[in-house]
Coordinates of C-alpha atoms and ligand atoms in Angstrom, one line a residue:
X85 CA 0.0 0.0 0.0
X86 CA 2.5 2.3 1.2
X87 CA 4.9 1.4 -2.3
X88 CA 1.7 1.9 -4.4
X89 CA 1.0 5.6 -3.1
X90 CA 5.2 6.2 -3.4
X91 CA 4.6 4.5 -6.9
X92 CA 1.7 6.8 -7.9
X93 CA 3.5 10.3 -6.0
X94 CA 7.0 9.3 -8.1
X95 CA 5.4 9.1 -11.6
X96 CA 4.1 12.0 -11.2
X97 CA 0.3 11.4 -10.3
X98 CA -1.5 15.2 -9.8
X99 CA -4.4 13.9 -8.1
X100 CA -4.7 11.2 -5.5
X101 CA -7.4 10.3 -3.3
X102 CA -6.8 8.5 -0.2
X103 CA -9.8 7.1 1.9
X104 CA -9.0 7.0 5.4
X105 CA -10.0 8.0 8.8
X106 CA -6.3 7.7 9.8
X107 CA -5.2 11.3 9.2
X108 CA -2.2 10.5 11.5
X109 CA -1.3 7.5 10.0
X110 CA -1.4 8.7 6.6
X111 CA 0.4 11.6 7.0
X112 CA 3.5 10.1 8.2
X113 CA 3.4 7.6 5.8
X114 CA 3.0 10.3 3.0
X115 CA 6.0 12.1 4.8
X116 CA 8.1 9.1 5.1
X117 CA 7.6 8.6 1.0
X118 CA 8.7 12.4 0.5
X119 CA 11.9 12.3 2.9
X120 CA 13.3 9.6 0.8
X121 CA 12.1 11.1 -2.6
X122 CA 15.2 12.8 -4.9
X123 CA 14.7 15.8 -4.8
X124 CA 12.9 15.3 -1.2
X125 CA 9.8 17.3 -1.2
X126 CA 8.2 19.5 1.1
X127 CA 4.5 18.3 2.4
X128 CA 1.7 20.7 3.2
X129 CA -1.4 20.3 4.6
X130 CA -4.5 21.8 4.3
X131 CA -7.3 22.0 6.4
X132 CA -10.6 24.4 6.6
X133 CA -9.6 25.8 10.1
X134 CA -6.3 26.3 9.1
X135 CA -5.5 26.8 5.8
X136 CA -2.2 25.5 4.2
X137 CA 0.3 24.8 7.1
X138 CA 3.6 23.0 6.4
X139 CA 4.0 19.6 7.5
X140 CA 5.2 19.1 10.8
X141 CA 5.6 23.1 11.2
X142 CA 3.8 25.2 13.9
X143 CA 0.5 26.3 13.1
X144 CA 0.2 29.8 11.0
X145 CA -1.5 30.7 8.2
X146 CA 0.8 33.1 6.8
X147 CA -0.9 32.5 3.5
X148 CA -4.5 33.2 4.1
X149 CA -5.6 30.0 2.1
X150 CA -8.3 29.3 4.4
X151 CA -10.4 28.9 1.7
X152 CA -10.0 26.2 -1.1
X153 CA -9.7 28.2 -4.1
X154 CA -7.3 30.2 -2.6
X155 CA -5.3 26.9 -0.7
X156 CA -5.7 25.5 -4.6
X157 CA -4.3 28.8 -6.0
X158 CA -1.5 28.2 -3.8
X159 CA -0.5 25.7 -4.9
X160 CA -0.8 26.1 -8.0
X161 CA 1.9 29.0 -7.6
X162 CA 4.4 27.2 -5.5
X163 CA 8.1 26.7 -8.0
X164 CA 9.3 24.2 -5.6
X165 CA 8.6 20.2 -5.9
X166 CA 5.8 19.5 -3.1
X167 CA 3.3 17.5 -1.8
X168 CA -0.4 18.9 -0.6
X169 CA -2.5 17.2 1.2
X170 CA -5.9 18.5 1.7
X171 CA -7.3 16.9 4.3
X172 CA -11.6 16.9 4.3
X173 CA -11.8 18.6 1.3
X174 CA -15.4 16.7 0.4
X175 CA -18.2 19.3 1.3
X176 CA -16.5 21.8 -0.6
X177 CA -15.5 19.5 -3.8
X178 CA -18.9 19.4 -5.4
X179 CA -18.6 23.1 -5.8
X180 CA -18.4 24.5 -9.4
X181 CA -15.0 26.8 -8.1
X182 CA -13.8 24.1 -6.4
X183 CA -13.7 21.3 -9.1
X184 CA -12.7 24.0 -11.6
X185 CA -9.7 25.3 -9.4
X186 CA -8.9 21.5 -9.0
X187 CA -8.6 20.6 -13.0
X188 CA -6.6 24.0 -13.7
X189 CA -4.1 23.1 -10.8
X190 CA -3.9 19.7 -12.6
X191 CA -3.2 21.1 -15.8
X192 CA -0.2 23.4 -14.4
X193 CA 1.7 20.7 -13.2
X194 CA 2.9 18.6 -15.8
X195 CA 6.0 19.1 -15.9
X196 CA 6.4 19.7 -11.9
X197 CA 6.9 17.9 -9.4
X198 CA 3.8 18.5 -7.7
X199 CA 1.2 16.2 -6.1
X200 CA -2.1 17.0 -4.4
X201 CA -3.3 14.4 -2.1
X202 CA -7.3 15.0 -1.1
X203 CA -7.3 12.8 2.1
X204 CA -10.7 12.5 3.9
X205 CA -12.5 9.1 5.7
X206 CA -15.0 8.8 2.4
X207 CA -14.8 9.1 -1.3
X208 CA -16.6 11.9 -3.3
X209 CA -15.5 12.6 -6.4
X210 CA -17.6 15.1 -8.7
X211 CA -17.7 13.7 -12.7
X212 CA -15.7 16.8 -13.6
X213 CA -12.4 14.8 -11.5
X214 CA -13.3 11.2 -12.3
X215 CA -10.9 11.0 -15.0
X216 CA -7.8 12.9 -13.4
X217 CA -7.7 11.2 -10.3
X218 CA -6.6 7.7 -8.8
X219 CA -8.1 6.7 -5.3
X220 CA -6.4 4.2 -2.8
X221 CA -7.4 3.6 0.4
X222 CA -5.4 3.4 2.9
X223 CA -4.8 0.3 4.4
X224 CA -5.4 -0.7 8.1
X225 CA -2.4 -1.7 10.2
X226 CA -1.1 -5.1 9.4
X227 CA 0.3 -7.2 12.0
X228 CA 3.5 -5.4 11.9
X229 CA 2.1 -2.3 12.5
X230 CA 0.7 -3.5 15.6
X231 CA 3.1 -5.0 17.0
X232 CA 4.4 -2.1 17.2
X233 CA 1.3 -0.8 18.5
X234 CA 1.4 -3.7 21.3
X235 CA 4.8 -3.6 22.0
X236 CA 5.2 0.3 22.7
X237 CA 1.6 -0.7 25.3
X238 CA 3.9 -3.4 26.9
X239 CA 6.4 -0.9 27.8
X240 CA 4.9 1.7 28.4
X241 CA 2.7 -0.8 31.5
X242 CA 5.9 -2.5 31.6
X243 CA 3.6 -5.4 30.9
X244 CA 4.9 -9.3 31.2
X245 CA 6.6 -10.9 28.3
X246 CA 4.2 -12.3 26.2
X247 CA 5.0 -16.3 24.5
X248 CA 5.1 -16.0 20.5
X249 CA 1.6 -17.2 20.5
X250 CA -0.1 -15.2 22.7
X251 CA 1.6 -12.1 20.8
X252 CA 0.1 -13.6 17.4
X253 CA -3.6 -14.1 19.4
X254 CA -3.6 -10.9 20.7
X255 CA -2.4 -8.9 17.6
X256 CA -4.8 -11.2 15.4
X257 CA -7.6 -10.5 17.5
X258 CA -6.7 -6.7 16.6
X259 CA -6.7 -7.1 12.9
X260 CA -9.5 -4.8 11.3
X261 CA -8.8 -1.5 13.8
X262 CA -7.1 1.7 12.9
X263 CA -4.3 2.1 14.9
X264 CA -5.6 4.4 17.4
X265 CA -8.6 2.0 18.0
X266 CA -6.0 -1.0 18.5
X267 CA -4.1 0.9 20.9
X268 CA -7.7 1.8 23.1
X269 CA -8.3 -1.9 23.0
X270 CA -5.2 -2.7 24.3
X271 CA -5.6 -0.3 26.8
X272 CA -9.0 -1.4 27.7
X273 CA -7.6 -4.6 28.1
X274 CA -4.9 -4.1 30.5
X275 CA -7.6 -1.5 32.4
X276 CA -10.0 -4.1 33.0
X277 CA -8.0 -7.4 34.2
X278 CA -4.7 -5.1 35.6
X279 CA -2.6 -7.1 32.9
X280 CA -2.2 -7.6 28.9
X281 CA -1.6 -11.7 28.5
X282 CA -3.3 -14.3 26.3
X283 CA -6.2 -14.0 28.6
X284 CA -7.0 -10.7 27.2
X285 CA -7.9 -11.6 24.0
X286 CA -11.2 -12.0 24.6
X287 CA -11.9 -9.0 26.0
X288 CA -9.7 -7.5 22.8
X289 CA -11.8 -9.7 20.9
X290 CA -15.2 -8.2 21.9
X291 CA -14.2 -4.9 21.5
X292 CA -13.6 -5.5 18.2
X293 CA -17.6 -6.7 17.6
X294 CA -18.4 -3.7 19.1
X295 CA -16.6 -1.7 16.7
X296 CA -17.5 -3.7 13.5
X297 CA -21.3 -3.4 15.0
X298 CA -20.9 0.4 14.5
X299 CA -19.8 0.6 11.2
X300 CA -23.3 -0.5 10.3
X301 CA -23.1 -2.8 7.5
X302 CA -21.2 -5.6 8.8
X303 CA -22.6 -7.2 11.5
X304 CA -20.6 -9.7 14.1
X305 CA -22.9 -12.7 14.3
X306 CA -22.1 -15.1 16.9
X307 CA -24.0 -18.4 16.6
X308 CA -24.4 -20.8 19.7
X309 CA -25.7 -23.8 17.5
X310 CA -23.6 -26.4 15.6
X311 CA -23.8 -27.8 12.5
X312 CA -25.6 -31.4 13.8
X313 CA -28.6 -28.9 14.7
X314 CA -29.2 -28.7 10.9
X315 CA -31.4 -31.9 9.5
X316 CA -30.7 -34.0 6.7
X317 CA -28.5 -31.9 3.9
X318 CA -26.1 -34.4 4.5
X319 CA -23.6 -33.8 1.1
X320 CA -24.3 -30.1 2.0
X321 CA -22.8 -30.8 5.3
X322 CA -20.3 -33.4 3.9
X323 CA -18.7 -30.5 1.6
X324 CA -18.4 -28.5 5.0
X325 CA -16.8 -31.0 6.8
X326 CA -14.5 -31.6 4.3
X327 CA -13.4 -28.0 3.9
X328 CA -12.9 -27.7 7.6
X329 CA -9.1 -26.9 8.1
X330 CA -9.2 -25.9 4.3
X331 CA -7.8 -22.0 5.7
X332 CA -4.6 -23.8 7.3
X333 CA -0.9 -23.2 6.7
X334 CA -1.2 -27.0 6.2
X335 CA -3.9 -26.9 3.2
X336 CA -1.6 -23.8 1.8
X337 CA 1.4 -26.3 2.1
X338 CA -0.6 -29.4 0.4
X339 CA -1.3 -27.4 -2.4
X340 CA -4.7 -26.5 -1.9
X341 CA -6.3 -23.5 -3.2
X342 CA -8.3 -21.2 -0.9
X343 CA -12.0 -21.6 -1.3
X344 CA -13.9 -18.8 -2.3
X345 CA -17.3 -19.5 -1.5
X346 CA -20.6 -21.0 -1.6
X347 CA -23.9 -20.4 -3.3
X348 CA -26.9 -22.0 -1.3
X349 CA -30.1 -21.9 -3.1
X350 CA -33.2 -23.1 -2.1
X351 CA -36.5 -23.3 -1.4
X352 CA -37.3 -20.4 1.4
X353 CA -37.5 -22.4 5.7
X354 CA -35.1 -24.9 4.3
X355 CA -32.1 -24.3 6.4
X356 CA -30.5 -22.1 4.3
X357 CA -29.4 -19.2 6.5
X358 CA -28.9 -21.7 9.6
X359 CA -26.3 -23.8 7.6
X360 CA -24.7 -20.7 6.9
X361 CA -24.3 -19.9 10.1
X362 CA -23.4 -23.1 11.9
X363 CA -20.4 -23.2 9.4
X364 CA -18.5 -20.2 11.3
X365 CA -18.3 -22.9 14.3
X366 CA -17.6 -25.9 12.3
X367 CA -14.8 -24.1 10.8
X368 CA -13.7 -22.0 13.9
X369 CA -13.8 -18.7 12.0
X370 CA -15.7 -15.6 12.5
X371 CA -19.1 -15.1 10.5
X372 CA -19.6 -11.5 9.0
X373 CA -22.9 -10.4 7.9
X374 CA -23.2 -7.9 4.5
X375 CA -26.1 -6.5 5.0
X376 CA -26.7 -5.1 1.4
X377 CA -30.1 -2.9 2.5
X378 CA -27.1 -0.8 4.6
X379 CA -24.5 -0.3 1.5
X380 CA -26.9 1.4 -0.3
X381 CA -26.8 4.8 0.9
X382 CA -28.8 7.5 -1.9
X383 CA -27.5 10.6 -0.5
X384 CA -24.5 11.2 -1.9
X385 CA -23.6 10.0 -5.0
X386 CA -20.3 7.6 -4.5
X387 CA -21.3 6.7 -1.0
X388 CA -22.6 3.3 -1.6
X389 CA -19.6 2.1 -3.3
X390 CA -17.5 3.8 -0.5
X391 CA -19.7 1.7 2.1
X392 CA -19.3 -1.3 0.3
X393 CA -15.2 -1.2 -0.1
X394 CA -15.1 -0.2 3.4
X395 CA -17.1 -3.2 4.7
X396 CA -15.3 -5.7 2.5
X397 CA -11.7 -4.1 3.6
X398 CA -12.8 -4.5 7.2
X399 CA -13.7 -8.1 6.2
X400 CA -10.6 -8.5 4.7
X401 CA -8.9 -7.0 7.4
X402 CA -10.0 -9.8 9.7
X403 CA -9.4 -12.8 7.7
X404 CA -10.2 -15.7 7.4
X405 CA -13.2 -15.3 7.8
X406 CA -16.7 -15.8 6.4
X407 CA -18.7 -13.0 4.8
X408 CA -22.4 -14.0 5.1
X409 CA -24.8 -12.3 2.2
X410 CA -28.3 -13.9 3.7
X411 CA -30.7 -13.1 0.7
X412 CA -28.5 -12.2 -2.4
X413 CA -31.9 -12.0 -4.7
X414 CA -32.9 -9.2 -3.1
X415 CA -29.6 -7.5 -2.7
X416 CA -28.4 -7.1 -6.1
X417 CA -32.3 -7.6 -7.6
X418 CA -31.9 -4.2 -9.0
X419 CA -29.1 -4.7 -11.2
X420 CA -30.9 -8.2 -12.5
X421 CA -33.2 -6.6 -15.0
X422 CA -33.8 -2.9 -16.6
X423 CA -32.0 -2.1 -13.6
X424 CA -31.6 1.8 -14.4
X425 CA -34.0 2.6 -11.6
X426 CA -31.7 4.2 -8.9
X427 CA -29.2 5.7 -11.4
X428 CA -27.5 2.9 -11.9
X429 CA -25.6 2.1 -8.3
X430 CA -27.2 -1.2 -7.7
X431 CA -25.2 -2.4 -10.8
X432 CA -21.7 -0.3 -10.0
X433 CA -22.1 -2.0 -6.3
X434 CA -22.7 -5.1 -8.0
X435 CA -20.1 -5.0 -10.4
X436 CA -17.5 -3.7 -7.9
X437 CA -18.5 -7.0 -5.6
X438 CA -18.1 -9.2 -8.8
X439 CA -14.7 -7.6 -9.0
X440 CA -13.8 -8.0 -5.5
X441 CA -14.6 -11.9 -5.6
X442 CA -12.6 -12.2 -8.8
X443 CA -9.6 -10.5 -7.6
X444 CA -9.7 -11.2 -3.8
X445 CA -6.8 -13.0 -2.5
X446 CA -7.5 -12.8 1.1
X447 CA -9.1 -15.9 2.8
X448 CA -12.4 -14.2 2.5
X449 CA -15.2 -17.2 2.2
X450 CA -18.4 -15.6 0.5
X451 CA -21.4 -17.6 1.4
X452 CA -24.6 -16.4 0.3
X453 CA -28.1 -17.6 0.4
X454 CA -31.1 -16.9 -2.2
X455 CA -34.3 -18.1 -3.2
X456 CA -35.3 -15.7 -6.2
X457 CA -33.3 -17.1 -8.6
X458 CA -34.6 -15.5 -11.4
X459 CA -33.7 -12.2 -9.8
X460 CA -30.2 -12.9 -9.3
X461 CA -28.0 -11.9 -12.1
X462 CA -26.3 -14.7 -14.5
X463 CA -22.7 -13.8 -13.7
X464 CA -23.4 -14.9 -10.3
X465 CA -24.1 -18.8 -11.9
X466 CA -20.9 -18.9 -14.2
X467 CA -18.9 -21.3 -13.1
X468 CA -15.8 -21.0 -11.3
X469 CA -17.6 -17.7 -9.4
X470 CA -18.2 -20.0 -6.9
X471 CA -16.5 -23.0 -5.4
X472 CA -19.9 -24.7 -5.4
X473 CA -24.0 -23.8 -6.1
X474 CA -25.8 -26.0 -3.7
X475 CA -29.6 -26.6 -4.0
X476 CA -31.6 -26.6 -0.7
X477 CA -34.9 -28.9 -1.2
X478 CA -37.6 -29.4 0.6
X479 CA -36.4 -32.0 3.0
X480 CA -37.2 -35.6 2.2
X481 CA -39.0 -38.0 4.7
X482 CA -35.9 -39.2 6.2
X483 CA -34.8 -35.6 6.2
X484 CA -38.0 -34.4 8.1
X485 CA -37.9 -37.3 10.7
X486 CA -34.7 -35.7 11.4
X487 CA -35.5 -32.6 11.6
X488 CA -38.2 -33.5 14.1
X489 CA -35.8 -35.0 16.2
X490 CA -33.5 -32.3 16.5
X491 CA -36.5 -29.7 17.4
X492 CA -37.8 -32.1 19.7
X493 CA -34.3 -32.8 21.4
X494 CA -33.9 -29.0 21.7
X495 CA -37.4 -29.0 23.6
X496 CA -37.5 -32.3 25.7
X497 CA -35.1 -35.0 27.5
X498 CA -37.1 -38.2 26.7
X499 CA -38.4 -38.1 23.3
X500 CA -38.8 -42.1 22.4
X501 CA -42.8 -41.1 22.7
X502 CA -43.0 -39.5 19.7
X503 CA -43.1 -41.2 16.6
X504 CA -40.8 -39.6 14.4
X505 CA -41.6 -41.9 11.2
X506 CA -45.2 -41.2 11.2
X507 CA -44.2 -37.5 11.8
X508 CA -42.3 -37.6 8.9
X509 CA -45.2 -38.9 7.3
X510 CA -47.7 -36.7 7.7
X511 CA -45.8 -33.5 6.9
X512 CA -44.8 -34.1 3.1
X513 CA -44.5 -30.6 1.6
X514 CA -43.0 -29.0 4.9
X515 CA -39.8 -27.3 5.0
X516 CA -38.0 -27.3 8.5
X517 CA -39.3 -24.3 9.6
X518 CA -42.7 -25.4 9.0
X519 CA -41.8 -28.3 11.0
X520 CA -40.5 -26.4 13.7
X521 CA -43.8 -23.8 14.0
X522 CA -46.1 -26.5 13.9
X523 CA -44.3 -28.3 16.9
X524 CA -44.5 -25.2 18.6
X525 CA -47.9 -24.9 17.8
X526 CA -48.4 -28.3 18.9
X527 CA -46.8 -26.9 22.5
X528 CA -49.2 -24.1 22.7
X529 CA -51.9 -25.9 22.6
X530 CA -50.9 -28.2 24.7
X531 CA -49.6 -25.6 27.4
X532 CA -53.3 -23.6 27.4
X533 CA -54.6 -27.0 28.7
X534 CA -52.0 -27.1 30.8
X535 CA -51.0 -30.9 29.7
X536 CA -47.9 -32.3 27.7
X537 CA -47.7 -32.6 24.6
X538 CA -48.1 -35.2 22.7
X539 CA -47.9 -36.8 18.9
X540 CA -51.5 -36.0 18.4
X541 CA -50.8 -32.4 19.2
X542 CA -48.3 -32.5 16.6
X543 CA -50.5 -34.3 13.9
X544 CA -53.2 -32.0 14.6
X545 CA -51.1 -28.8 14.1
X546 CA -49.5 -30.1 11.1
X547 CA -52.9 -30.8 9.6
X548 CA -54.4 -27.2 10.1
X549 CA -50.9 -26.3 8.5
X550 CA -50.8 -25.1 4.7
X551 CA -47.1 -25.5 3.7
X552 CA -45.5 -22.8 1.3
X553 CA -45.2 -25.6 -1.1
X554 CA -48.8 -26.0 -1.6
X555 CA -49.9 -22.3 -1.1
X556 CA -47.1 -21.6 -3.7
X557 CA -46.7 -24.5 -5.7
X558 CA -46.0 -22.9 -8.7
X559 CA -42.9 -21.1 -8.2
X560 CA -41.5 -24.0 -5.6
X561 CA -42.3 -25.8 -9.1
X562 CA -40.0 -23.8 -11.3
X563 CA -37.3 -23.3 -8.4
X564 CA -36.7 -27.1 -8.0
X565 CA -36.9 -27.7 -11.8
X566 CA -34.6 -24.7 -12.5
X567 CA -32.1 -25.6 -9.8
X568 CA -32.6 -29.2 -10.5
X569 CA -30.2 -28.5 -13.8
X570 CA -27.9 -26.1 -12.4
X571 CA -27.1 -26.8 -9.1
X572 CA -25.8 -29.6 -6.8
X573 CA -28.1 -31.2 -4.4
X574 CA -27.9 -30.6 -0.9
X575 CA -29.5 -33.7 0.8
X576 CA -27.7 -37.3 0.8
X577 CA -28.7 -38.5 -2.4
X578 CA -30.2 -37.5 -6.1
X579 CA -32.0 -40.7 -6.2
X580 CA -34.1 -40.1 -3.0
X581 CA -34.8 -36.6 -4.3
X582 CA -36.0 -37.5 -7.3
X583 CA -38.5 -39.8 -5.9
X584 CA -39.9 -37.2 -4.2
X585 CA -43.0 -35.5 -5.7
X586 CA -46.5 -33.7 -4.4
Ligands
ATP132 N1 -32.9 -28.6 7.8 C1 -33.3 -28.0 9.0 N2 -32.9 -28.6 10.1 C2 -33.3 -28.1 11.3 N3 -34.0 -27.0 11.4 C3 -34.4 -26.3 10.3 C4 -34.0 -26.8 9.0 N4 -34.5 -26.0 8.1 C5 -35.2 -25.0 8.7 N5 -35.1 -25.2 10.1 C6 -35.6 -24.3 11.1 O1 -36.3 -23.3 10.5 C7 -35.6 -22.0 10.8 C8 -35.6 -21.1 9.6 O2 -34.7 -21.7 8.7 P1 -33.7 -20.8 7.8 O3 -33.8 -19.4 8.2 O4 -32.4 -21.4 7.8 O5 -34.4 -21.0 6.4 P2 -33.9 -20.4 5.0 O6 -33.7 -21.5 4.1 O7 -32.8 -19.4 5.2 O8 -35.2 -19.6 4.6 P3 -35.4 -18.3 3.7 O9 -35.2 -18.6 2.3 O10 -36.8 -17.9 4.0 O11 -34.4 -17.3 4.2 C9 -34.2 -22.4 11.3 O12 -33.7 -21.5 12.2 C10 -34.5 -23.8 12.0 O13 -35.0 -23.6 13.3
MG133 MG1 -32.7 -17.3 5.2

C-alpha cells in the first residue's frame, strides 16, 4: 500500500485520493515517501480551520488560504517540488469553483513535481475529477504495525513478556482496527483485568464486535448452534466438513487453493441461512454479515460504493473469515433486470463486488443464500464464481424425521414417545421451519390445557398447516426444476430426491 502511493507520487500522479479515517497515519506515511524522494519534497497540509500549514511546522496561516480556491491557487503558484494534502476537502468539492480550481491546478503541473493528495475518511468525487484522479485507500495496520502498537503498550505498562503465540492471538484479535482504535483496545484490556496476557484476548476480541457493529453494515454474528442442529442436507454438510481446516498453513502447504465461497439456493424455511451460520463454528472462523439494504446509501452519490469497499476491507482485514450475504436475490435484484431505476448504483455496487470476488486474494469465504433465482444476475451462476452452487430442497421424509428429532431434542429429554416416522409422514410438503412452527404450535396448545404434549398435538397442528409448497406450488415448481439442472443437491442423495413428488 505504502509502495503503491510512493509508486503513484513518483510518476508524477496530480491527483490522489486517499480514503482513510487515519489522518495520523497517513500523513506520516505520505511524509516518510517524501523524505526519501530525490529531490525530497516538502509536504503541506491543508485543512478548513487552518489553511495550508507545512507539515510538521507550527500552526500559522501566513498564507491566508483558508479557503480552497485560494489553498488551490496556492499551490498552484508554488516553484518548488511538493506534496499537498488536503485533508476533508469533500463538502467543498462538489462546488463548481472548487472542481474547476482543481482541474486547472492539474493542468499546471505537468512538468512539476507536484502532487495533491485529497485525504478524507469517504470518497466523493464530482464527474468533472473522475478521469484525473486515482483513489487508494489506505490500508489498516497489518500485524506489523501492531506490533508495534502492542509492544510500545507493553512498555509503556511495563507489561509481562508475552510467548510468540499469545503475541500472534492478541495482535490477530486486533486485525480490522485503525491504529488508534487498536491501541484503546489494548488499553482497555490491561484496564480491566490489571494485565495484557493471552487472557485478554477476549476481552480484545469483543471490543472489536463492538466496533464492526458500528460501522453499520457488517454485523458480528455469533451463533451458539452447531452444524448437527441442521437436519438431513447431508452432502451439503459433507462438503463442509470436508473444507474444515481448508484455511490452514497446512492446506496452503498441500497445495490447496483457498475456497472462495458458496452459493446455497433453495426453497425459502429450508435451512438455508442456519447452515450458513453453523459453518462459522464448524470451521472455527468468525461469521460476517453484508447487509446489502445498509451499503446502499442515496445521498450522496459515490457513498454506496465507499460503504461497500469499506465493509469488504474490514472483512478482509480480519481474515479468514466468512462473509455471510443472507438473501442475495434481493440485494443485487436491482441490477438483475432494466436495472436503471436508482441511477445505476445497484449495478456499479454489483459489479464492484463481482470484481472483489474475482480479484480477492484474502481468505475471505463468501457464502450467500437466495431463493429468487430468477432475480439474481447470471454472472453470479458462471462457473468457477463460486466454489460450489448448492440446492436446498424441501427435506425428504428421512430428512423431516430428522429434523423432528433435532427440534424435539432441543425441547424435551425423553423423546422415544414421539413417533418420528409417522411424523415424517404426515408433513410431506413441509420445509423445516414449517416443522418447527407446527411443533411449537403443537406446545401451545398443549400448554393452554396445561397438559404435555403429545404426537396427536403435533399431527393436529400439522394438519391445520398449509405449507408454502402447496400455497405456492408454482414457483417452488419452477425453483426445484430450475435448480434441479444447475445446481448440486444438498441432501444425501439425487436418487431419494428425485423420488420425491407432491
Ligand atoms: N434442515 C433443517 N434442520 C433443522 N432446522 C431447520 C431446518 N430447516 C429449517 N429449520 C428451522 O427453520 C428455521 C428457519 O430456517 P432458515 O432461516 O435457515 O431458512 P432459510 O432456508 O434461510 O429460509 P429463507 O429462504 O426464508 O431465508 C431455522 O432457524 C430452523 O430452526
Ligand atoms: Mg434465510
Amino acid at each position: 500500500m505504502k509502495e503503491e502511493l510512493n509508486i503513484l507520487i513518483q510518476a508524477q500522479y496530480p491527483l490522489i485520493y486517499l480514503v482513510t479515517s487515519e489522518e495520523e497515519r497517513a500523513e506520516q506515511a505520505i511524509s516518510t515517501i517524501a523524505q526519501v524522494l530525490r529531490p525530497q519534497r516538502r509536504v503541506y497540509v491543508w485543512t478548513v480551520t487552518h489553511g495550508i500549514v507545512e507539515y510538521g511546522q507550527p500552526r500559522a496561516n501566513p498564507h491566508n488560504t483558508v479557503s480552497p480556491e485560494a489553498a488551490i491557487d496556492w499551490v498552484m503558484r508554488q516553484k518548488e517540488p511538493g506534496i499537498f494534502i488536503f485533508k476533508d476537502l469533500h463538502p467543498f468539492i462538489d462546488a463548481a469553483a472548487t472542481t474547476r480550481s482543481l482541474r486547472d491546478a492539474i493542468a499546471s503541473f505537468k512538468g512539476t513535481q507536484k502532487n495533491i493528495i485529497l485525504m478524507s475518511p469517504m470518497q466523493q468525487v464530482p464527474i468533472e475529477l473522475e478521469k484525473e484522479v486515482v483513489v487508494l485507500d489506505f490500508q489498516l495496520p497489518d500485524m506489523s504495525e501492531l506490533n508495534k502498537v502492542l509492544t510500545q503498550h507493553l512498555d509503556q505498562n511495563r507489561g509481562r513478556r508475552l510467548t510468540t503465540e499469545a503475541r500472534e492471538k492478541l495482535l490477530r484479535a486486533a486485525l480490522g482496527l485503525t491504529k488508534d482504535e487498536a491501541e484503546k483496545v489494548y488499553r482497555k484490556a490491561q484496564v480491566t483485568t490489571g494485565r495484557l496476557t493471552e487472557e485478554e484476548v477476549d476481552i480484545v476480541l469483543s471490543e472489536k464486535k463492538q466496533l464492526i457493529r458500528r460501522n453499520g453494515i457488517l454485523e458480528y454474528i455469533e451463533e451458539d448452534e452447531t452444524i448437527d442442529a441442521v437436519g438431513g442436507l447431508e452432502e451439503l454438510k459433507k462438503w463442509l466438513k470436508q473444507r474444515s481446516n481448508a484455511f490452514t498453513e497446512r492446506a496452503r502447504e498441500y497445495g490447496l487453493p483457498q475456497p472462495k465461497g458458496m452459493l446455497i439456493l433453495g426453497v425459502p424455511g429450508c435451512g438455508k441461512s442456519l447452515i450458513a451460520k453453523t459453518t462459522s463454528r464448524l470451521w472455527g472462523l468468525p461469521l460476517l454479515r453484508l447487509d446489502m439494504g445498509r451499503v446502499y446509501d442515496g445521498s450522496m452519490v459515490g457513498r454506496s460504493e465507499a460503504n461497500l469497499r469499506n465493509a469488504l476491507k474490514t472483512a478482509e482485514s480480519i481474515s479468514p473469515a466468512i462473509l455471510f450475504i443472507d438473501e442475495l436475490d434481493k440485494s443485487f435484484a436491482g441490477s438483475a433486470g432494466s436495472g436503471d431505476s436508482d441511477g445505476g448504483t445497484s449495478s456499479r455496487i454489483f459489479g464492484s463486488f463481482l470484481t472483489w470476488m474475482q480479484e480477492k486474494k484474502s481468505p475471505v469465504f463468501v457464502m450467500a443464500t437466495a431463493n429468487r433465482v430468477e432475480r439474481l444476475p447470471g454472472e453470479f451462476l458462471r462457473k468457477g464464481r463460486f466454489d460450489e452452487i448448492f440446492f436446498v430442497d424441501l427435506p425428504t421424509p428421512e430428512e423431516r424425521s430428522d429434523i423432528f428429532k433435532i427440534h424435539l431434542n432441543k425441547r424435551r429429554e425423553e423423546i422415544s414417545r414421539f413417533d418420528l416416522e409417522q411424523l415424517a409422514k404426515m408433513s410431506d410438503g413441509f420445509s423445516g421451519a414449517e416443522i418447527e412452527q407446527a411443533l411449537v404450535a403443537a406446545m401451545y396448545e398443549a400448554f393452554a390445557q396445561d397438559r404435555e404434549f403429545t404426537q396427536l398435538d403435533i399431527i393436529a397442528a400439522l394438519k391445520a398447516t398449509l405449507p408454502l409448497s402447496r400455497t405456492m406450488q408454482e414457483q417452488v415448481t419452477a425453483l426445484r426444476d430450475w435448480a434441479r439442472q444447475r445446481a448440486r443437491p444438498a441432501a444425501a442423495s439425487v436418487a431419494e430426491y428425485q423420488r420425491m413428488e407432491f
